[in-house]
mmCIF file of C-alpha atoms in Angstrom:
data_model
loop_
_atom_site.group_PDB
_atom_site.id
_atom_site.type_symbol
_atom_site.label_atom_id
_atom_site.label_comp_id
_atom_site.label_asym_id
_atom_site.label_seq_id
_atom_site.Cartn_x
_atom_site.Cartn_y
_atom_site.Cartn_z
ATOM 1 C CA MET A 47 54.819 84.046 108.290
ATOM 2 C CA ARG A 48 55.568 80.370 107.813
ATOM 3 C CA SER A 49 52.194 79.778 106.154
ATOM 4 C CA ARG A 50 52.887 82.626 103.714
ATOM 5 C CA VAL A 51 56.236 81.108 102.733
ATOM 6 C CA ILE A 52 54.607 77.728 102.133
ATOM 7 C CA LEU A 53 51.873 79.344 100.017
ATOM 8 C CA PHE A 54 54.523 81.200 98.000
ATOM 9 C CA LEU A 55 56.395 77.974 97.296
ATOM 10 C CA VAL A 56 53.183 76.270 96.219
ATOM 11 C CA LEU A 57 52.453 79.102 93.793
ATOM 12 C CA LEU A 58 55.973 78.815 92.362
ATOM 13 C CA LEU A 59 55.493 75.105 91.788
ATOM 14 C CA CYS A 60 52.162 75.727 90.084
ATOM 15 C CA VAL A 61 53.705 78.336 87.784
ATOM 16 C CA ALA A 62 56.646 76.044 86.917
ATOM 17 C CA SER A 63 54.335 73.114 86.171
ATOM 18 C CA ALA A 64 52.088 75.273 83.965
ATOM 19 C CA HIS A 65 54.894 76.403 81.684
ATOM 20 C CA ALA A 66 53.548 77.540 78.320
ATOM 21 C CA ASP A 67 55.203 78.309 75.005
ATOM 22 C CA LYS A 68 54.159 80.701 72.294
ATOM 23 C CA ILE A 69 52.656 79.214 69.156
ATOM 24 C CA ARG A 70 55.481 80.735 67.081
ATOM 25 C CA ASP A 71 57.898 78.463 68.962
ATOM 26 C CA LEU A 72 55.741 75.363 68.493
ATOM 27 C CA ALA A 73 54.649 75.593 64.859
ATOM 28 C CA GLN A 74 55.588 76.958 61.462
ATOM 29 C CA VAL A 75 53.308 78.369 58.792
ATOM 30 C CA ALA A 76 52.847 76.048 55.826
ATOM 31 C CA GLY A 77 54.455 77.448 52.675
ATOM 32 C CA VAL A 78 56.792 79.785 54.591
ATOM 33 C CA ARG A 79 60.172 78.105 54.225
ATOM 34 C CA THR A 80 63.777 78.641 53.178
ATOM 35 C CA ASN A 81 65.109 77.508 49.814
ATOM 36 C CA GLN A 82 68.548 76.048 49.156
ATOM 37 C CA LEU A 83 70.779 77.631 46.529
ATOM 38 C CA ILE A 84 73.974 76.267 45.010
ATOM 39 C CA GLY A 85 76.566 77.441 42.523
ATOM 40 C CA TYR A 86 80.020 76.699 41.131
ATOM 41 C CA GLY A 87 82.721 79.335 41.179
ATOM 42 C CA LEU A 88 86.380 80.230 41.503
ATOM 43 C CA VAL A 89 88.360 81.641 44.414
ATOM 44 C CA VAL A 90 91.496 83.520 43.358
ATOM 45 C CA GLY A 91 94.262 85.418 45.129
ATOM 46 C CA LEU A 92 95.478 82.500 47.242
ATOM 47 C CA ASP A 93 99.024 82.374 48.554
ATOM 48 C CA GLY A 94 100.133 79.262 46.685
ATOM 49 C CA SER A 95 97.557 77.063 48.445
ATOM 50 C CA GLY A 96 95.209 76.595 45.496
ATOM 51 C CA ASP A 97 94.386 73.547 43.400
ATOM 52 C CA GLN A 98 97.106 71.539 41.703
ATOM 53 C CA THR A 99 95.927 71.871 38.129
ATOM 54 C CA THR A 100 97.498 68.576 37.046
ATOM 55 C CA GLN A 101 95.165 66.736 39.425
ATOM 56 C CA ALA A 102 92.217 69.153 39.150
ATOM 57 C CA PRO A 103 92.008 70.093 35.449
ATOM 58 C CA PHE A 104 88.518 71.544 35.813
ATOM 59 C CA THR A 105 90.009 74.531 37.647
ATOM 60 C CA THR A 106 92.088 75.456 34.597
ATOM 61 C CA GLN A 107 89.140 74.831 32.306
ATOM 62 C CA SER A 108 86.927 77.134 34.364
ATOM 63 C CA LEU A 109 89.541 79.857 34.341
ATOM 64 C CA GLU A 110 89.985 79.577 30.555
ATOM 65 C CA ASN A 111 86.225 79.854 30.040
ATOM 66 C CA MET A 112 86.164 82.979 32.185
ATOM 67 C CA LEU A 113 89.052 84.550 30.274
ATOM 68 C CA GLN A 114 87.310 83.888 26.962
ATOM 69 C CA GLN A 115 84.388 86.025 28.125
ATOM 70 C CA PHE A 116 86.841 88.924 28.461
ATOM 71 C CA GLY A 117 88.313 88.354 25.012
ATOM 72 C CA ILE A 118 91.446 86.526 26.155
ATOM 73 C CA THR A 119 92.200 83.242 24.390
ATOM 74 C CA VAL A 120 94.606 80.733 25.901
ATOM 75 C CA PRO A 121 96.451 78.636 23.289
ATOM 76 C CA ALA A 122 95.285 75.037 23.099
ATOM 77 C CA ASN A 123 98.778 73.658 23.723
ATOM 78 C CA VAL A 124 99.295 75.728 26.879
ATOM 79 C CA ARG A 125 98.252 74.420 30.286
ATOM 80 C CA PRO A 126 98.636 77.111 32.944
ATOM 81 C CA GLN A 127 100.052 75.781 36.203
ATOM 82 C CA LEU A 128 98.038 77.760 38.712
ATOM 83 C CA LYS A 129 98.603 77.798 42.449
ATOM 84 C CA ASN A 130 96.523 80.775 43.481
ATOM 85 C CA ALA A 131 93.081 79.612 42.273
ATOM 86 C CA ALA A 132 90.659 76.993 43.568
ATOM 87 C CA ALA A 133 87.373 75.602 42.314
ATOM 88 C CA VAL A 134 84.653 75.860 44.941
ATOM 89 C CA THR A 135 81.000 75.213 45.525
ATOM 90 C CA VAL A 136 78.939 78.110 46.840
ATOM 91 C CA THR A 137 75.804 77.403 48.878
ATOM 92 C CA ALA A 138 73.284 79.676 50.543
ATOM 93 C CA GLN A 139 69.904 79.636 52.262
ATOM 94 C CA LEU A 140 67.320 81.918 50.668
ATOM 95 C CA PRO A 141 65.048 83.029 53.523
ATOM 96 C CA PRO A 142 61.284 83.319 53.038
ATOM 97 C CA PHE A 143 59.938 86.602 51.692
ATOM 98 C CA ALA A 144 63.435 87.634 50.498
ATOM 99 C CA LYS A 145 63.215 90.458 47.975
ATOM 100 C CA PRO A 146 65.609 91.479 45.168
ATOM 101 C CA GLY A 147 68.438 93.638 46.475
ATOM 102 C CA GLN A 148 68.686 92.027 49.903
ATOM 103 C CA ALA A 149 72.001 90.471 50.974
ATOM 104 C CA ILE A 150 72.438 86.933 52.318
ATOM 105 C CA ASP A 151 75.437 84.969 53.602
ATOM 106 C CA VAL A 152 77.088 82.270 51.506
ATOM 107 C CA THR A 153 79.319 79.310 52.333
ATOM 108 C CA VAL A 154 82.310 78.521 50.136
ATOM 109 C CA ALA A 155 83.931 75.052 50.103
ATOM 110 C CA SER A 156 86.767 73.712 47.979
ATOM 111 C CA ILE A 157 86.010 70.733 45.736
ATOM 112 C CA GLY A 158 89.578 70.213 44.508
ATOM 113 C CA ASN A 159 92.828 69.639 46.380
ATOM 114 C CA ALA A 160 93.380 73.188 47.588
ATOM 115 C CA LYS A 161 95.072 73.296 50.969
ATOM 116 C CA SER A 162 93.479 76.548 52.058
ATOM 117 C CA ILE A 163 91.251 79.287 50.653
ATOM 118 C CA ARG A 164 92.199 81.800 53.349
ATOM 119 C CA GLY A 165 92.521 85.316 51.951
ATOM 120 C CA GLY A 166 90.885 84.391 48.642
ATOM 121 C CA GLU A 167 88.373 86.366 46.629
ATOM 122 C CA LEU A 168 85.240 84.676 45.326
ATOM 123 C CA LEU A 169 84.504 85.702 41.758
ATOM 124 C CA MET A 170 80.967 86.416 40.580
ATOM 125 C CA THR A 171 78.987 83.191 40.933
ATOM 126 C CA PRO A 172 75.325 82.668 40.051
ATOM 127 C CA LEU A 173 73.357 80.719 42.652
ATOM 128 C CA ARG A 174 70.578 78.518 41.314
ATOM 129 C CA GLY A 175 67.599 76.869 42.946
ATOM 130 C CA ALA A 176 66.171 73.400 42.439
ATOM 131 C CA ASP A 177 64.267 74.642 39.374
ATOM 132 C CA GLY A 178 67.465 75.813 37.657
ATOM 133 C CA ASN A 179 66.708 79.540 37.869
ATOM 134 C CA VAL A 180 69.239 82.044 39.202
ATOM 135 C CA TYR A 181 68.034 83.594 42.461
ATOM 136 C CA ALA A 182 71.194 85.307 43.734
ATOM 137 C CA MET A 183 74.691 86.415 42.680
ATOM 138 C CA ALA A 184 77.623 85.838 45.041
ATOM 139 C CA GLN A 185 80.982 87.621 45.196
ATOM 140 C CA GLY A 186 83.316 88.834 47.923
ATOM 141 C CA SER A 187 86.226 88.059 50.242
ATOM 142 C CA VAL A 188 86.236 84.648 51.915
ATOM 143 C CA VAL A 189 86.503 84.550 55.708
ATOM 144 C CA VAL A 190 88.114 81.331 56.990
ATOM 145 C CA GLY A 191 88.065 80.305 60.645
ATOM 146 C CA GLY A 192 90.698 77.534 60.372
ATOM 147 C CA ILE A 193 94.449 77.655 59.849
ATOM 148 C CA SER A 194 97.040 75.171 58.614
ATOM 149 C CA ALA A 195 100.843 75.282 58.324
ATOM 150 C CA GLN A 196 103.442 72.825 57.035
ATOM 151 C CA GLY A 197 107.219 72.744 57.252
ATOM 152 C CA LYS A 198 109.794 71.489 54.762
ATOM 153 C CA SER A 199 110.477 68.406 56.907
ATOM 154 C CA GLY A 200 106.867 67.257 56.517
ATOM 155 C CA SER A 201 105.611 68.297 59.942
ATOM 156 C CA SER A 202 102.313 70.137 59.863
ATOM 157 C CA VAL A 203 99.698 71.616 62.165
ATOM 158 C CA GLN A 204 96.039 72.298 61.486
ATOM 159 C CA VAL A 205 93.327 74.012 63.511
ATOM 160 C CA ASN A 206 89.770 73.562 62.251
ATOM 161 C CA ILE A 207 89.194 73.426 58.490
ATOM 162 C CA SER A 208 90.799 75.994 56.188
ATOM 163 C CA ALA A 209 89.368 74.599 52.918
ATOM 164 C CA SER A 210 85.953 76.161 53.549
ATOM 165 C CA GLY A 211 84.747 79.556 54.686
ATOM 166 C CA ARG A 212 81.966 82.103 54.526
ATOM 167 C CA VAL A 213 81.298 85.382 52.784
ATOM 168 C CA PRO A 214 79.104 87.533 55.062
ATOM 169 C CA ASN A 215 76.438 89.305 53.005
ATOM 170 C CA GLY A 216 78.261 87.902 49.999
ATOM 171 C CA ALA A 217 75.226 87.329 47.770
ATOM 172 C CA THR A 218 72.565 89.681 46.471
ATOM 173 C CA VAL A 219 69.069 88.353 45.863
ATOM 174 C CA GLU A 220 68.078 88.754 42.221
ATOM 175 C CA ARG A 221 64.695 87.022 42.228
ATOM 176 C CA SER A 222 62.038 86.405 44.876
ATOM 177 C CA VAL A 223 60.316 83.070 45.370
ATOM 178 C CA ALA A 224 56.577 83.013 44.843
ATOM 179 C CA SER A 225 54.661 82.303 48.041
ATOM 180 C CA SER A 226 51.089 81.244 48.644
ATOM 181 C CA PHE A 227 50.893 83.222 51.868
ATOM 182 C CA GLY A 228 49.222 86.232 50.266
ATOM 183 C CA GLN A 229 46.491 84.148 48.691
ATOM 184 C CA GLY A 230 43.143 83.593 50.360
ATOM 185 C CA GLY A 231 42.132 80.490 52.230
ATOM 186 C CA ASP A 232 42.968 78.893 55.525
ATOM 187 C CA LEU A 233 46.391 79.167 57.135
ATOM 188 C CA VAL A 234 47.961 75.863 58.174
ATOM 189 C CA LEU A 235 50.258 75.651 61.181
ATOM 190 C CA ASN A 236 52.642 72.684 61.077
ATOM 191 C CA LEU A 237 53.930 71.610 64.486
ATOM 192 C CA ASN A 238 57.686 71.265 64.870
ATOM 193 C CA THR A 239 57.124 68.091 66.911
ATOM 194 C CA PRO A 240 53.902 66.311 65.879
ATOM 195 C CA ASP A 241 51.739 65.552 68.895
ATOM 196 C CA PHE A 242 47.968 65.086 69.072
ATOM 197 C CA THR A 243 47.729 66.746 72.487
ATOM 198 C CA THR A 244 49.675 69.810 71.377
ATOM 199 C CA ALA A 245 47.632 70.148 68.169
ATOM 200 C CA ALA A 246 44.373 69.982 70.131
ATOM 201 C CA ARG A 247 45.610 72.576 72.636
ATOM 202 C CA VAL A 248 46.727 74.961 69.858
ATOM 203 C CA ALA A 249 43.303 74.789 68.227
ATOM 204 C CA GLU A 250 41.629 75.225 71.616
ATOM 205 C CA ALA A 251 43.736 78.303 72.434
ATOM 206 C CA VAL A 252 42.906 79.981 69.098
ATOM 207 C CA ASN A 253 39.180 79.227 69.454
ATOM 208 C CA ARG A 254 39.160 80.476 73.023
ATOM 209 C CA ALA A 255 40.750 83.785 71.967
ATOM 210 C CA TYR A 256 38.918 84.430 68.674
ATOM 211 C CA GLY A 257 35.764 82.366 68.786
ATOM 212 C CA ALA A 258 34.697 78.796 68.168
ATOM 213 C CA GLY A 259 35.372 77.417 64.704
ATOM 214 C CA THR A 260 38.356 79.660 64.032
ATOM 215 C CA ALA A 261 40.869 76.804 64.240
ATOM 216 C CA GLN A 262 40.599 73.086 63.705
ATOM 217 C CA ALA A 263 43.174 70.376 64.321
ATOM 218 C CA VAL A 264 43.635 68.515 61.016
ATOM 219 C CA ASP A 265 45.866 65.779 62.456
ATOM 220 C CA GLY A 266 48.608 65.360 65.019
ATOM 221 C CA GLY A 267 50.940 67.674 63.139
ATOM 222 C CA SER A 268 48.765 70.380 61.537
ATOM 223 C CA VAL A 269 46.195 72.959 62.640
ATOM 224 C CA ALA A 270 44.060 74.842 60.083
ATOM 225 C CA VAL A 271 43.186 78.453 60.975
ATOM 226 C CA ARG A 272 40.666 80.608 59.132
ATOM 227 C CA GLY A 273 42.292 83.745 57.751
ATOM 228 C CA PRO A 274 41.152 86.958 56.070
ATOM 229 C CA ALA A 275 41.542 87.425 52.324
ATOM 230 C CA ASP A 276 43.386 90.766 52.597
ATOM 231 C CA PRO A 277 47.162 90.080 52.755
ATOM 232 C CA ALA A 278 47.753 92.954 55.195
ATOM 233 C CA GLN A 279 45.113 91.613 57.554
ATOM 234 C CA ARG A 280 46.562 88.108 57.242
ATOM 235 C CA VAL A 281 49.942 89.378 58.458
ATOM 236 C CA SER A 282 48.554 91.039 61.582
ATOM 237 C CA TRP A 283 46.131 88.148 62.139
ATOM 238 C CA LEU A 284 48.916 85.579 62.053
ATOM 239 C CA GLY A 285 51.090 87.725 64.321
ATOM 240 C CA MET A 286 48.389 87.761 66.997
ATOM 241 C CA ILE A 287 47.888 84.002 66.702
ATOM 242 C CA GLN A 288 51.606 83.303 67.046
ATOM 243 C CA ALA A 289 51.699 85.368 70.246
ATOM 244 C CA LEU A 290 49.195 83.066 71.981
ATOM 245 C CA GLU A 291 50.626 80.807 74.696
ATOM 246 C CA VAL A 292 49.962 77.069 74.720
ATOM 247 C CA GLN A 293 51.159 74.392 77.088
ATOM 248 C CA PRO A 294 52.555 71.622 74.845
ATOM 249 C CA GLY A 295 51.922 67.960 75.503
ATOM 250 C CA ASP A 296 54.358 65.816 77.420
ATOM 251 C CA ALA A 297 57.410 64.681 75.490
ATOM 252 C CA PRO A 298 57.425 60.972 74.587
ATOM 253 C CA ALA A 299 59.532 58.595 76.648
ATOM 254 C CA ARG A 300 62.622 58.282 74.509
ATOM 255 C CA VAL A 301 66.271 57.303 74.892
ATOM 256 C CA VAL A 302 68.624 58.645 72.211
ATOM 257 C CA VAL A 303 71.976 56.909 71.810
ATOM 258 C CA ASN A 304 74.843 58.132 69.624
ATOM 259 C CA SER A 305 76.913 55.018 69.058
ATOM 260 C CA ARG A 306 79.777 56.971 67.445
ATOM 261 C CA THR A 307 80.444 59.394 70.283
ATOM 262 C CA GLY A 308 78.973 57.415 73.190
ATOM 263 C CA THR A 309 76.456 60.159 74.018
ATOM 264 C CA VAL A 310 73.273 58.978 75.764
ATOM 265 C CA VAL A 311 70.261 61.263 76.323
ATOM 266 C CA ILE A 312 67.454 59.898 78.506
ATOM 267 C CA GLY A 313 64.070 61.629 78.643
ATOM 268 C CA SER A 314 62.477 62.541 81.951
ATOM 269 C CA ASP A 315 59.512 60.173 81.481
ATOM 270 C CA VAL A 316 61.594 57.055 80.867
ATOM 271 C CA LYS A 317 60.571 54.199 83.161
ATOM 272 C CA VAL A 318 62.046 50.776 83.746
ATOM 273 C CA SER A 319 60.053 47.818 84.972
ATOM 274 C CA ALA A 320 61.410 45.298 87.477
ATOM 275 C CA ALA A 321 64.705 43.938 86.127
ATOM 276 C CA ALA A 322 68.078 42.705 87.349
ATOM 277 C CA VAL A 323 71.204 43.676 85.407
ATOM 278 C CA ALA A 324 74.621 42.047 85.729
ATOM 279 C CA HIS A 325 77.461 44.010 84.235
ATOM 280 C CA GLY A 326 81.106 43.004 84.108
ATOM 281 C CA SER A 327 84.182 43.157 81.955
ATOM 282 C CA ILE A 328 86.095 40.149 80.654
ATOM 283 C CA GLN A 329 89.837 40.521 80.031
ATOM 284 C CA VAL A 330 91.815 38.050 77.931
ATOM 285 C CA THR A 331 95.619 38.176 78.319
ATOM 286 C CA ILE A 332 97.882 36.309 75.897
ATOM 287 C CA SER A 333 101.629 36.269 76.578
ATOM 288 C CA GLU A 334 104.333 34.685 74.451
ATOM 289 C CA GLN A 335 107.475 33.287 76.164
ATOM 290 C CA PRO A 336 109.683 31.529 73.586
ATOM 291 C CA GLN A 337 111.984 28.827 74.980
ATOM 292 C CA VAL A 338 115.255 27.514 73.570
ATOM 293 C CA SER A 339 115.547 23.723 73.097
ATOM 294 C CA GLN A 340 119.063 22.304 72.802
ATOM 295 C CA PRO A 341 120.044 18.740 71.800
ATOM 296 C CA ALA A 342 121.650 16.374 74.301
ATOM 297 C CA PRO A 343 125.461 16.490 74.643
ATOM 298 C CA PHE A 344 127.465 14.498 72.027
ATOM 299 C CA SER A 345 124.259 13.775 70.067
ATOM 300 C CA ARG A 346 124.466 13.460 66.316
ATOM 301 C CA GLY A 347 122.214 15.537 64.022
ATOM 302 C CA GLY A 348 120.718 17.581 66.847
ATOM 303 C CA GLN A 349 119.896 21.263 66.330
ATOM 304 C CA THR A 350 119.108 24.101 68.658
ATOM 305 C CA VAL A 351 115.585 25.418 68.000
ATOM 306 C CA VAL A 352 113.246 27.987 69.536
ATOM 307 C CA VAL A 353 110.011 26.474 70.850
ATOM 308 C CA PRO A 354 107.066 28.890 71.244
ATOM 309 C CA SER A 355 105.277 28.871 74.574
ATOM 310 C CA SER A 356 101.934 30.690 74.910
ATOM 311 C CA SER A 357 100.092 31.539 78.114
ATOM 312 C CA VAL A 358 96.422 32.487 77.959
ATOM 313 C CA GLN A 359 94.621 33.915 80.998
ATOM 314 C CA VAL A 360 90.985 34.944 81.244
ATOM 315 C CA SER A 361 89.907 37.231 84.090
ATOM 316 C CA GLU A 362 86.598 38.925 84.816
ATOM 317 C CA ASP A 363 86.949 42.158 86.779
ATOM 318 C CA GLY A 364 84.481 44.809 87.745
ATOM 319 C CA GLY A 365 81.495 42.506 87.788
ATOM 320 C CA HIS A 366 78.460 44.234 89.273
ATOM 321 C CA MET A 367 74.823 43.431 89.579
ATOM 322 C CA PHE A 368 72.019 45.827 90.435
ATOM 323 C CA LYS A 369 68.276 45.570 90.464
ATOM 324 C CA PHE A 370 65.597 47.959 89.271
ATOM 325 C CA GLY A 371 62.287 48.025 91.052
ATOM 326 C CA PRO A 372 59.025 48.354 89.124
ATOM 327 C CA GLY A 373 58.536 51.820 87.660
ATOM 328 C CA ALA A 374 62.082 53.031 88.240
ATOM 329 C CA SER A 375 62.589 56.646 87.147
ATOM 330 C CA LEU A 376 65.431 58.439 85.408
ATOM 331 C CA ASP A 377 67.156 59.336 88.678
ATOM 332 C CA THR A 378 67.185 55.712 89.757
ATOM 333 C CA ILE A 379 68.670 54.562 86.451
ATOM 334 C CA VAL A 380 71.433 57.172 86.439
ATOM 335 C CA ARG A 381 72.286 56.591 90.106
ATOM 336 C CA ALA A 382 72.531 52.825 89.655
ATOM 337 C CA VAL A 383 74.685 53.102 86.533
ATOM 338 C CA ASN A 384 77.027 55.595 88.192
ATOM 339 C CA GLN A 385 77.446 53.328 91.203
ATOM 340 C CA VAL A 386 78.786 50.475 89.068
ATOM 341 C CA GLY A 387 81.118 52.863 87.240
ATOM 342 C CA ALA A 388 79.808 52.053 83.796
ATOM 343 C CA SER A 389 81.176 54.016 80.857
ATOM 344 C CA PRO A 390 78.894 55.481 78.154
ATOM 345 C CA THR A 391 79.628 52.457 75.961
ATOM 346 C CA ASP A 392 78.600 50.132 78.784
ATOM 347 C CA LEU A 393 75.467 52.189 79.373
ATOM 348 C CA ILE A 394 74.500 51.755 75.710
ATOM 349 C CA SER A 395 74.831 47.978 76.063
ATOM 350 C CA ILE A 396 72.752 48.004 79.271
ATOM 351 C CA LEU A 397 69.969 50.059 77.679
ATOM 352 C CA GLN A 398 69.875 47.845 74.591
ATOM 353 C CA ALA A 399 69.674 44.734 76.774
ATOM 354 C CA LEU A 400 66.854 46.267 78.836
ATOM 355 C CA LYS A 401 64.980 47.114 75.622
ATOM 356 C CA GLN A 402 65.334 43.553 74.319
ATOM 357 C CA ALA A 403 64.141 42.199 77.662
ATOM 358 C CA GLY A 404 61.038 44.410 77.492
ATOM 359 C CA ALA A 405 61.952 46.215 80.712
ATOM 360 C CA LEU A 406 62.680 49.624 79.138
ATOM 361 C CA ARG A 407 59.405 51.478 78.711
ATOM 362 C CA ALA A 408 60.667 53.954 76.169
ATOM 363 C CA GLU A 409 61.595 54.294 72.539
ATOM 364 C CA LEU A 410 65.263 53.512 71.956
ATOM 365 C CA VAL A 411 66.690 55.611 69.120
ATOM 366 C CA VAL A 412 70.220 54.878 67.882
ATOM 367 C CA ILE A 413 71.796 57.563 65.688
#
């Protein structure tokens, strides 16, 4: 019974070490991509939280242009003071293979000084691509996740951002983007994370399943796959290829540091050569104790003055020193840093010093 349990554990370890991912999770098909759309529009129906037209005159100008299209002319000497309208930018992501009539989500964001666009209605807005053509039309009620309130005394409260929101299914696709997928020729799979080992294994998996010469690794980030000329066969062919499982190559040894938030992410393959690190904090305390100086009794011309007296003290607390042996792993690094009680900011300084000393065998990325 004991031998069976040991064999079962060994099999579990083998399965965990041979973890494989599907090709659809490792690579994307060249030419199959989303396209960014952008437009300029108006949100109306706000509860007095719109743009101040004296500081955002383009809102009034946009509204006047819209009214002219309906046959309404605003006198030239009249400047409407609007509080229920806001100028906004409308953005959307046009997914691949989107066809006319399909609905997509849009994001609405104020570009003026509107306090909130909650409860507003987005008027018809054309969304254009990078080539200047209109690919979708947006319109609908804006859904805002944030809230803000302000009292007459000046006190205010705000949760999230109320100057931007979304319109679910708020745009209708009017034009499809031409794609080269239906044309003949080889299909190119672009890896999400370029790696020569992963590219070679993807090509090997395709050739093993469908015959030698079917796939060829072009470089560390692309794999060319022979495909049929019939578009229907190309769809089913690519679906079968994406379902194949491949064990990706090992991730590179990398340490990612976010200097703004103090977040540090250390990869599992990060190693540190033999090094000794001394870490401490220096505190400088400056105290001012003014003293009063009085003249001697019965002196002539003497004045009472205040003489400044400064006291400067330098103390070094929390000094620690620890040593890394050759080939120290991630667990050793984290354990040693936790023992000295270093903060994320201190850990960033330690990692940068180790990199400069040549002891950190990993790529240090600061974002």
